[in-house]
Tab-separated table of C-alpha atoms in Angstrom:
chain	number	residue	atom	x	y	z
A	1	MET	CA	0.654	-4.770	20.700
A	2	SER	CA	4.417	-5.202	20.582
A	3	MET	CA	6.000	-8.010	18.628
A	4	SER	CA	9.162	-9.951	19.351
A	5	GLY	CA	11.597	-7.459	17.878
A	6	ALA	CA	11.027	-4.063	16.312
A	7	PRO	CA	9.270	-3.968	12.935
A	8	ASP	CA	11.420	-4.250	9.824
A	9	ILE	CA	8.751	-2.379	7.835
A	10	LEU	CA	6.687	0.565	9.068
A	11	VAL	CA	3.769	1.836	6.990
A	12	LEU	CA	2.274	5.309	7.369
A	13	GLY	CA	-1.267	6.015	6.225
A	14	GLU	CA	-4.941	5.274	6.725
A	15	PRO	CA	-6.520	1.923	7.549
A	16	LEU	CA	-10.203	1.713	6.677
A	17	ILE	CA	-13.265	-0.399	7.346
A	18	GLU	CA	-14.827	-1.853	4.189
A	19	TYR	CA	-18.510	-2.652	3.695
A	20	ASN	CA	-18.855	-4.745	0.541
A	21	ARG	CA	-22.330	-5.233	-0.887
A	22	ALA	CA	-23.203	-8.906	-0.888
A	23	GLY	CA	-26.948	-8.911	-1.525
A	24	ASP	CA	-29.777	-6.743	-2.817
A	25	THR	CA	-33.062	-7.797	-1.210
A	26	PRO	CA	-32.703	-6.443	1.386
A	27	PRO	CA	-29.333	-4.706	0.807
A	28	THR	CA	-26.665	-6.513	2.826
A	29	PHE	CA	-22.991	-5.675	3.280
A	30	LEU	CA	-20.087	-7.775	4.497
A	31	ARG	CA	-17.594	-5.993	6.739
A	32	ASP	CA	-13.867	-6.274	6.144
A	33	VAL	CA	-10.715	-4.254	6.762
A	34	GLY	CA	-9.030	-2.330	3.952
A	35	GLY	CA	-6.834	0.652	3.322
A	36	ASP	CA	-3.740	0.444	1.160
A	37	VAL	CA	-1.116	0.613	3.893
A	38	SER	CA	-2.887	-1.957	6.098
A	39	ASN	CA	-3.109	-4.337	3.127
A	40	PHE	CA	0.597	-3.705	2.419
A	41	ALA	CA	1.586	-4.472	6.015
A	42	ILE	CA	-0.445	-7.684	6.088
A	43	ALA	CA	1.055	-8.814	2.774
A	44	ALA	CA	4.570	-8.178	4.082
A	45	ALA	CA	3.832	-10.002	7.337
A	46	ARG	CA	2.404	-13.028	5.520
A	47	GLN	CA	5.705	-13.288	3.629
A	48	GLY	CA	7.636	-13.372	6.913
A	49	ALA	CA	8.551	-9.720	7.519
A	50	ARG	CA	7.921	-7.956	10.815
A	51	ALA	CA	5.518	-5.144	9.943
A	52	GLY	CA	4.003	-2.263	11.877
A	53	VAL	CA	1.597	0.619	11.240
A	54	LEU	CA	1.918	4.332	12.032
A	55	SER	CA	-1.555	5.874	12.083
A	56	ALA	CA	-4.582	6.767	14.194
A	57	LEU	CA	-7.960	5.133	14.600
A	58	GLY	CA	-11.163	6.287	16.189
A	59	ALA	CA	-11.982	5.126	19.693
A	60	ASP	CA	-14.861	3.226	18.114
A	61	GLU	CA	-15.949	-0.277	17.217
A	62	HIS	CA	-14.507	0.055	13.725
A	63	GLY	CA	-11.112	0.828	15.215
A	64	ASP	CA	-11.444	-2.190	17.503
A	65	ALA	CA	-12.131	-4.419	14.503
A	66	ILE	CA	-8.981	-3.230	12.728
A	67	VAL	CA	-6.847	-3.748	15.835
A	68	SER	CA	-8.260	-7.260	16.235
A	69	LEU	CA	-7.231	-8.126	12.675
A	70	TRP	CA	-3.740	-6.710	13.197
A	71	ASP	CA	-3.361	-8.756	16.377
A	72	ALA	CA	-4.327	-11.889	14.467
A	73	GLU	CA	-1.831	-11.047	11.699
A	74	GLY	CA	1.034	-10.093	14.011
A	75	ILE	CA	1.063	-6.436	12.896
A	76	ASP	CA	2.650	-4.058	15.411
A	77	HIS	CA	0.307	-1.183	16.273
A	78	THR	CA	2.285	0.265	19.158
A	79	HIS	CA	2.338	3.621	17.351
A	80	VAL	CA	-1.334	3.738	16.359
A	81	SER	CA	-3.232	6.170	18.584
A	82	ARG	CA	-6.964	6.112	19.292
A	83	HIS	CA	-8.737	9.446	18.800
A	84	ALA	CA	-11.492	10.313	21.272
A	85	THR	CA	-13.785	12.066	18.795
A	86	ALA	CA	-12.555	11.603	15.194
A	87	PRO	CA	-13.841	8.384	13.614
A	88	THR	CA	-12.174	5.499	11.839
A	89	GLY	CA	-12.564	5.917	8.072
A	90	VAL	CA	-15.098	3.771	6.208
A	91	TYR	CA	-15.776	2.915	2.574
A	92	PHE	CA	-18.598	1.067	0.817
A	93	VAL	CA	-18.226	-1.148	-2.236
A	94	ASN	CA	-21.142	-1.559	-4.615
A	95	HIS	CA	-21.001	-3.502	-7.873
A	96	GLY	CA	-22.064	-1.740	-11.056
A	97	PRO	CA	-21.985	-2.735	-14.732
A	98	SER	CA	-18.383	-1.508	-15.085
A	99	GLY	CA	-17.071	-3.048	-11.868
A	100	HIS	CA	-16.593	-1.796	-8.335
A	101	VAL	CA	-18.144	1.494	-7.233
A	102	PHE	CA	-16.484	2.933	-4.117
A	103	SER	CA	-18.059	5.419	-1.699
A	104	PHE	CA	-15.861	6.841	1.071
A	105	LEU	CA	-16.659	8.308	4.490
A	106	ARG	CA	-13.150	9.396	5.478
A	107	ALA	CA	-13.213	13.217	5.730
A	108	GLY	CA	-12.017	14.230	9.201
A	109	SER	CA	-11.015	10.679	10.094
A	110	ALA	CA	-8.559	10.029	12.916
A	111	ALA	CA	-5.840	9.021	10.439
A	112	SER	CA	-6.258	12.228	8.429
A	113	LEU	CA	-5.436	14.267	11.553
A	114	VAL	CA	-1.989	12.677	12.018
A	115	GLY	CA	0.789	15.242	11.595
A	116	PRO	CA	4.565	15.523	11.984
A	117	ALA	CA	4.308	16.036	15.756
A	118	ASP	CA	2.730	12.573	16.077
A	119	LEU	CA	5.611	10.693	14.447
A	120	PRO	CA	7.601	8.185	16.540
A	121	ARG	CA	10.982	9.269	15.190
A	122	GLU	CA	13.023	6.683	17.082
A	123	ALA	CA	10.852	3.861	15.741
A	124	ILE	CA	11.160	5.179	12.191
A	125	ALA	CA	14.934	5.419	12.527
A	126	ALA	CA	15.081	1.858	13.889
A	127	ALA	CA	13.014	0.194	11.142
A	128	LYS	CA	14.672	-1.048	7.978
A	129	LEU	CA	12.038	0.478	5.687
A	130	LEU	CA	9.341	3.155	5.791
A	131	HIS	CA	6.444	2.906	3.341
A	132	PHE	CA	3.776	5.429	2.369
A	133	THR	CA	1.535	6.094	-0.632
A	134	GLY	CA	-0.145	8.761	-2.695
A	135	ILE	CA	-3.269	8.260	-0.598
A	136	SER	CA	-1.244	9.003	2.549
A	137	LEU	CA	-0.195	12.286	0.886
A	138	ALA	CA	-3.690	13.157	-0.310
A	139	ILE	CA	-5.995	12.649	2.668
A	140	SER	CA	-4.951	15.896	4.407
A	141	GLY	CA	-2.257	18.541	4.591
A	142	SER	CA	-1.057	17.281	7.968
A	143	SER	CA	-0.820	13.690	6.721
A	144	CYS	CA	1.154	14.884	3.708
A	145	ASP	CA	3.556	16.784	5.962
A	146	ALA	CA	3.911	13.728	8.198
A	147	CYS	CA	4.848	11.555	5.217
A	148	PHE	CA	7.643	13.867	4.079
A	149	GLU	CA	8.919	14.312	7.636
A	150	ALA	CA	8.889	10.546	8.189
A	151	ALA	CA	10.745	9.965	4.911
A	152	ALA	CA	13.351	12.549	5.871
A	153	THR	CA	13.760	10.882	9.275
A	154	ALA	CA	14.221	7.442	7.696
A	155	ARG	CA	16.728	8.728	5.140
A	156	ALA	CA	18.729	10.601	7.778
A	157	ALA	CA	19.045	7.313	9.678
A	158	GLY	CA	20.233	5.486	6.557
A	159	ARG	CA	16.985	3.522	6.206
A	160	LEU	CA	15.045	2.670	3.075
A	161	VAL	CA	11.897	4.449	1.883
A	162	SER	CA	9.304	2.893	-0.426
A	163	PHE	CA	6.417	4.691	-2.097
A	164	ASP	CA	3.373	3.582	-4.089
A	165	THR	CA	1.697	6.228	-6.266
A	166	ASN	CA	-1.864	4.966	-5.549
A	167	LEU	CA	-3.453	7.919	-7.347
A	168	ARG	CA	-7.029	8.709	-6.293
A	169	ASP	CA	-8.355	11.674	-8.268
A	170	ARG	CA	-11.273	12.288	-5.922
A	171	LEU	CA	-8.835	13.149	-3.109
A	172	TRP	CA	-6.883	15.944	-4.804
A	173	SER	CA	-6.347	17.886	-8.017
A	174	ARG	CA	-4.158	16.358	-10.722
A	175	PRO	CA	-1.591	19.233	-10.629
A	176	ARG	CA	-1.182	18.862	-6.851
A	177	ALA	CA	-0.923	15.099	-7.204
A	178	LYS	CA	1.773	15.402	-9.863
A	179	ALA	CA	3.866	17.843	-7.825
A	180	LEU	CA	3.688	15.893	-4.585
A	181	ILE	CA	4.143	12.466	-6.156
A	182	GLU	CA	7.260	13.725	-7.926
A	183	ALA	CA	8.535	15.110	-4.626
A	184	ALA	CA	7.854	11.770	-2.932
A	185	LEU	CA	9.592	9.804	-5.684
A	186	ALA	CA	12.643	12.030	-5.190
A	187	MET	CA	12.857	10.762	-1.579
A	188	THR	CA	12.237	7.133	-2.504
A	189	ASP	CA	14.614	4.194	-2.645
A	190	ILE	CA	11.989	1.703	-3.841
A	191	ALA	CA	9.310	3.078	-6.185
A	192	LEU	CA	6.169	0.969	-6.561
A	193	PRO	CA	4.077	2.837	-9.154
A	194	SER	CA	1.363	1.436	-11.381
A	195	SER	CA	1.473	2.121	-15.112
A	196	ASP	CA	-2.097	3.484	-14.986
A	197	ASP	CA	-1.079	6.097	-12.407
A	198	MET	CA	2.132	7.028	-14.210
A	199	GLU	CA	0.363	7.558	-17.525
A	200	LYS	CA	-2.291	9.751	-15.897
A	201	ILE	CA	0.271	11.857	-14.047
A	202	PHE	CA	3.103	12.101	-16.550
A	203	GLY	CA	1.409	11.374	-19.887
A	204	ASP	CA	3.888	8.921	-21.410
A	205	PRO	CA	2.370	5.422	-21.946
A	206	ARG	CA	5.708	3.634	-22.384
A	207	PRO	CA	6.730	1.483	-19.378
A	208	GLU	CA	10.438	2.055	-20.020
A	209	ALA	CA	9.899	5.820	-19.949
A	210	MET	CA	7.919	5.525	-16.713
A	211	ALA	CA	10.776	3.608	-15.090
A	212	ASP	CA	13.299	6.118	-16.433
A	213	HIS	CA	11.295	8.963	-14.915
A	214	CYS	CA	11.330	7.384	-11.431
A	215	LEU	CA	15.047	6.582	-11.651
A	216	ALA	CA	15.848	10.112	-12.818
A	217	LEU	CA	14.038	11.508	-9.793
A	218	GLY	CA	16.244	9.404	-7.497
A	219	ALA	CA	14.653	5.985	-6.965
A	220	LYS	CA	17.195	3.149	-6.729
A	221	VAL	CA	14.743	0.358	-7.616
A	222	VAL	CA	11.523	0.710	-9.601
A	223	ALA	CA	8.893	-2.051	-9.553
A	224	LEU	CA	6.376	-0.832	-12.145
A	225	LYS	CA	3.090	-2.710	-11.943
A	226	LEU	CA	1.632	-3.388	-15.389
A	227	GLY	CA	-1.601	-5.130	-14.382
A	228	ALA	CA	-2.396	-8.049	-16.654
A	229	GLU	CA	0.956	-7.541	-18.417
A	230	GLY	CA	3.052	-8.320	-15.338
A	231	ALA	CA	5.719	-5.925	-14.093
A	232	LEU	CA	8.905	-4.130	-15.071
A	233	ILE	CA	11.725	-4.113	-12.538
A	234	ALA	CA	14.299	-1.398	-13.196
A	235	THR	CA	17.523	-0.289	-11.530
A	236	PRO	CA	20.128	2.097	-12.925
A	237	GLY	CA	22.026	-0.912	-14.297
A	238	ALA	CA	19.396	-3.468	-15.336
A	239	ARG	CA	15.835	-4.058	-16.580
A	240	HIS	CA	13.736	-7.182	-16.057
A	241	ARG	CA	10.269	-7.791	-17.503
A	242	ILE	CA	8.268	-10.042	-15.205
A	243	PRO	CA	5.585	-11.923	-17.137
A	244	PRO	CA	2.100	-12.081	-15.637
A	245	ALA	CA	1.645	-15.030	-13.314
A	246	PRO	CA	-1.115	-17.413	-14.410
A	247	CYS	CA	-4.325	-16.914	-12.444
A	248	THR	CA	-8.103	-16.837	-12.703
A	249	PRO	CA	-8.928	-13.387	-11.311
A	250	VAL	CA	-12.255	-12.645	-9.644
A	251	ASP	CA	-11.414	-9.492	-7.628
A	252	ALA	CA	-8.315	-7.321	-7.954
A	253	THR	CA	-8.907	-5.430	-4.689
A	254	GLY	CA	-5.609	-5.123	-2.833
A	255	ALA	CA	-3.525	-6.857	-5.512
A	256	GLY	CA	-1.221	-3.861	-5.933
A	257	ASP	CA	-0.757	-3.602	-2.166
A	258	THR	CA	0.019	-7.325	-2.059
A	259	PHE	CA	2.650	-6.828	-4.758
A	260	GLY	CA	4.296	-3.981	-2.854
A	261	GLY	CA	4.279	-5.645	0.546
A	262	SER	CA	5.630	-8.878	-0.909
A	263	PHE	CA	8.275	-7.104	-3.011
A	264	THR	CA	9.712	-5.121	-0.113
A	265	ALA	CA	9.575	-8.113	2.243
A	266	ARG	CA	11.594	-10.203	-0.212
A	267	LEU	CA	14.099	-7.407	-0.886
A	268	LEU	CA	14.724	-7.101	2.850
A	269	ALA	CA	15.127	-10.885	3.022
A	270	GLY	CA	17.980	-10.681	0.501
A	271	ASP	CA	16.340	-11.320	-2.878
A	272	THR	CA	17.596	-9.456	-5.927
A	273	PRO	CA	15.105	-6.969	-7.414
A	274	ALA	CA	14.329	-9.445	-10.226
A	275	GLU	CA	13.742	-12.307	-7.768
A	276	ALA	CA	11.581	-10.097	-5.551
A	277	GLY	CA	9.628	-8.982	-8.629
A	278	ALA	CA	8.853	-12.528	-9.731
A	279	TYR	CA	7.788	-13.421	-6.188
A	280	ALA	CA	5.600	-10.315	-5.834
A	281	ALA	CA	3.929	-10.913	-9.203
A	282	ALA	CA	2.998	-14.436	-8.115
A	283	ALA	CA	1.662	-13.160	-4.779
A	284	ALA	CA	-0.411	-10.450	-6.478
A	285	ALA	CA	-1.869	-12.948	-8.940
A	286	LEU	CA	-2.931	-15.235	-6.087
A	287	ALA	CA	-4.525	-12.242	-4.334
A	288	THR	CA	-6.901	-11.718	-7.285
A	289	GLN	CA	-8.360	-15.208	-6.983
A	290	GLY	CA	-10.543	-14.460	-3.961
A	291	TYR	CA	-12.894	-11.697	-2.851
A	292	GLY	CA	-11.998	-8.801	-0.590
A	293	ALA	CA	-8.755	-7.072	0.287
A	294	VAL	CA	-7.335	-9.239	3.076
A	295	ALA	CA	-8.545	-12.843	2.886
A	296	PRO	CA	-6.949	-13.672	-0.512
A	297	ILE	CA	-3.511	-12.226	0.357
A	298	PRO	CA	-1.367	-15.364	0.144
A	299	ARG	CA	1.129	-16.643	2.669
A	300	ALA	CA	4.677	-17.525	1.719
A	301	GLU	CA	4.006	-21.256	1.326
A	302	ALA	CA	1.319	-20.625	-1.291
A	303	VAL	CA	3.537	-18.206	-3.216
A	304	ARG	CA	6.437	-20.661	-3.176
A	305	ALA	CA	4.132	-23.387	-4.442
A	306	ALA	CA	2.918	-21.113	-7.269
A	307	LEU	CA	6.548	-20.490	-8.201
A	308	GLY	CA	7.222	-24.201	-8.393
A	309	GLY	CA	8.915	-24.382	-5.002
A	310	LYS	CA	11.531	-21.732	-5.804
């Protein structure tokens, strides 16, 4: 699919099919689409940005389902290849006494095989912003290399790079995660870490210190997600605490991706970092009020209404 105009935002990583357990006798699962970068792209698109994905899918029914969703959401997938033998990644969500329990079938997926040679360099240089995450770094060595090459391509063209830590311990060792996340933050204009990730990786529980760490590495804007405590928006010259938006959460799946996609979309639209932070916090809060990753991601009208029409 090609949209009217090149994407403003390109995301690099792995889309996934989700099977969420909905019943026990017999066990039944509802199918949805997930994956952090796909959620991010959809969130950005629902706020009015032109978004596209750089990835690979299997030549399978799961890949078809993801493409169908992207078509419905206006997500450009011109640069998403279909692999003849490697599958589309899948994860299952069960519900235990302490919350969600995730099981992944993603080893050897089509997206994990993407490498630097697969990158559409002209498209990356033409977009306003490239986004990737810690998961994009962790799923394979070739994907990690592709992320750094894509970031270098975007920076050489004078484009913006955003990065979300999205730490998943099951994908890599903590020392490797720390080294590569620091390297990614050093190539990042817009850092989108969560406080949980930052404390696990760097050990300091203080939000101000977390923001300082990202800025010292080279980020120009830090939007630190603090969960139920809101967010901290930091630049070299200013700090803004964003209070949590009122909501009645039922499922936080994809809320962080919604924050990031909304934040970058609003920055590209001309908002200040503080304005984009307040908007993104409201969007993320709305995204927790429904089940699943995609369906609850709000559109701009709903976010504006939550902000009192601002």
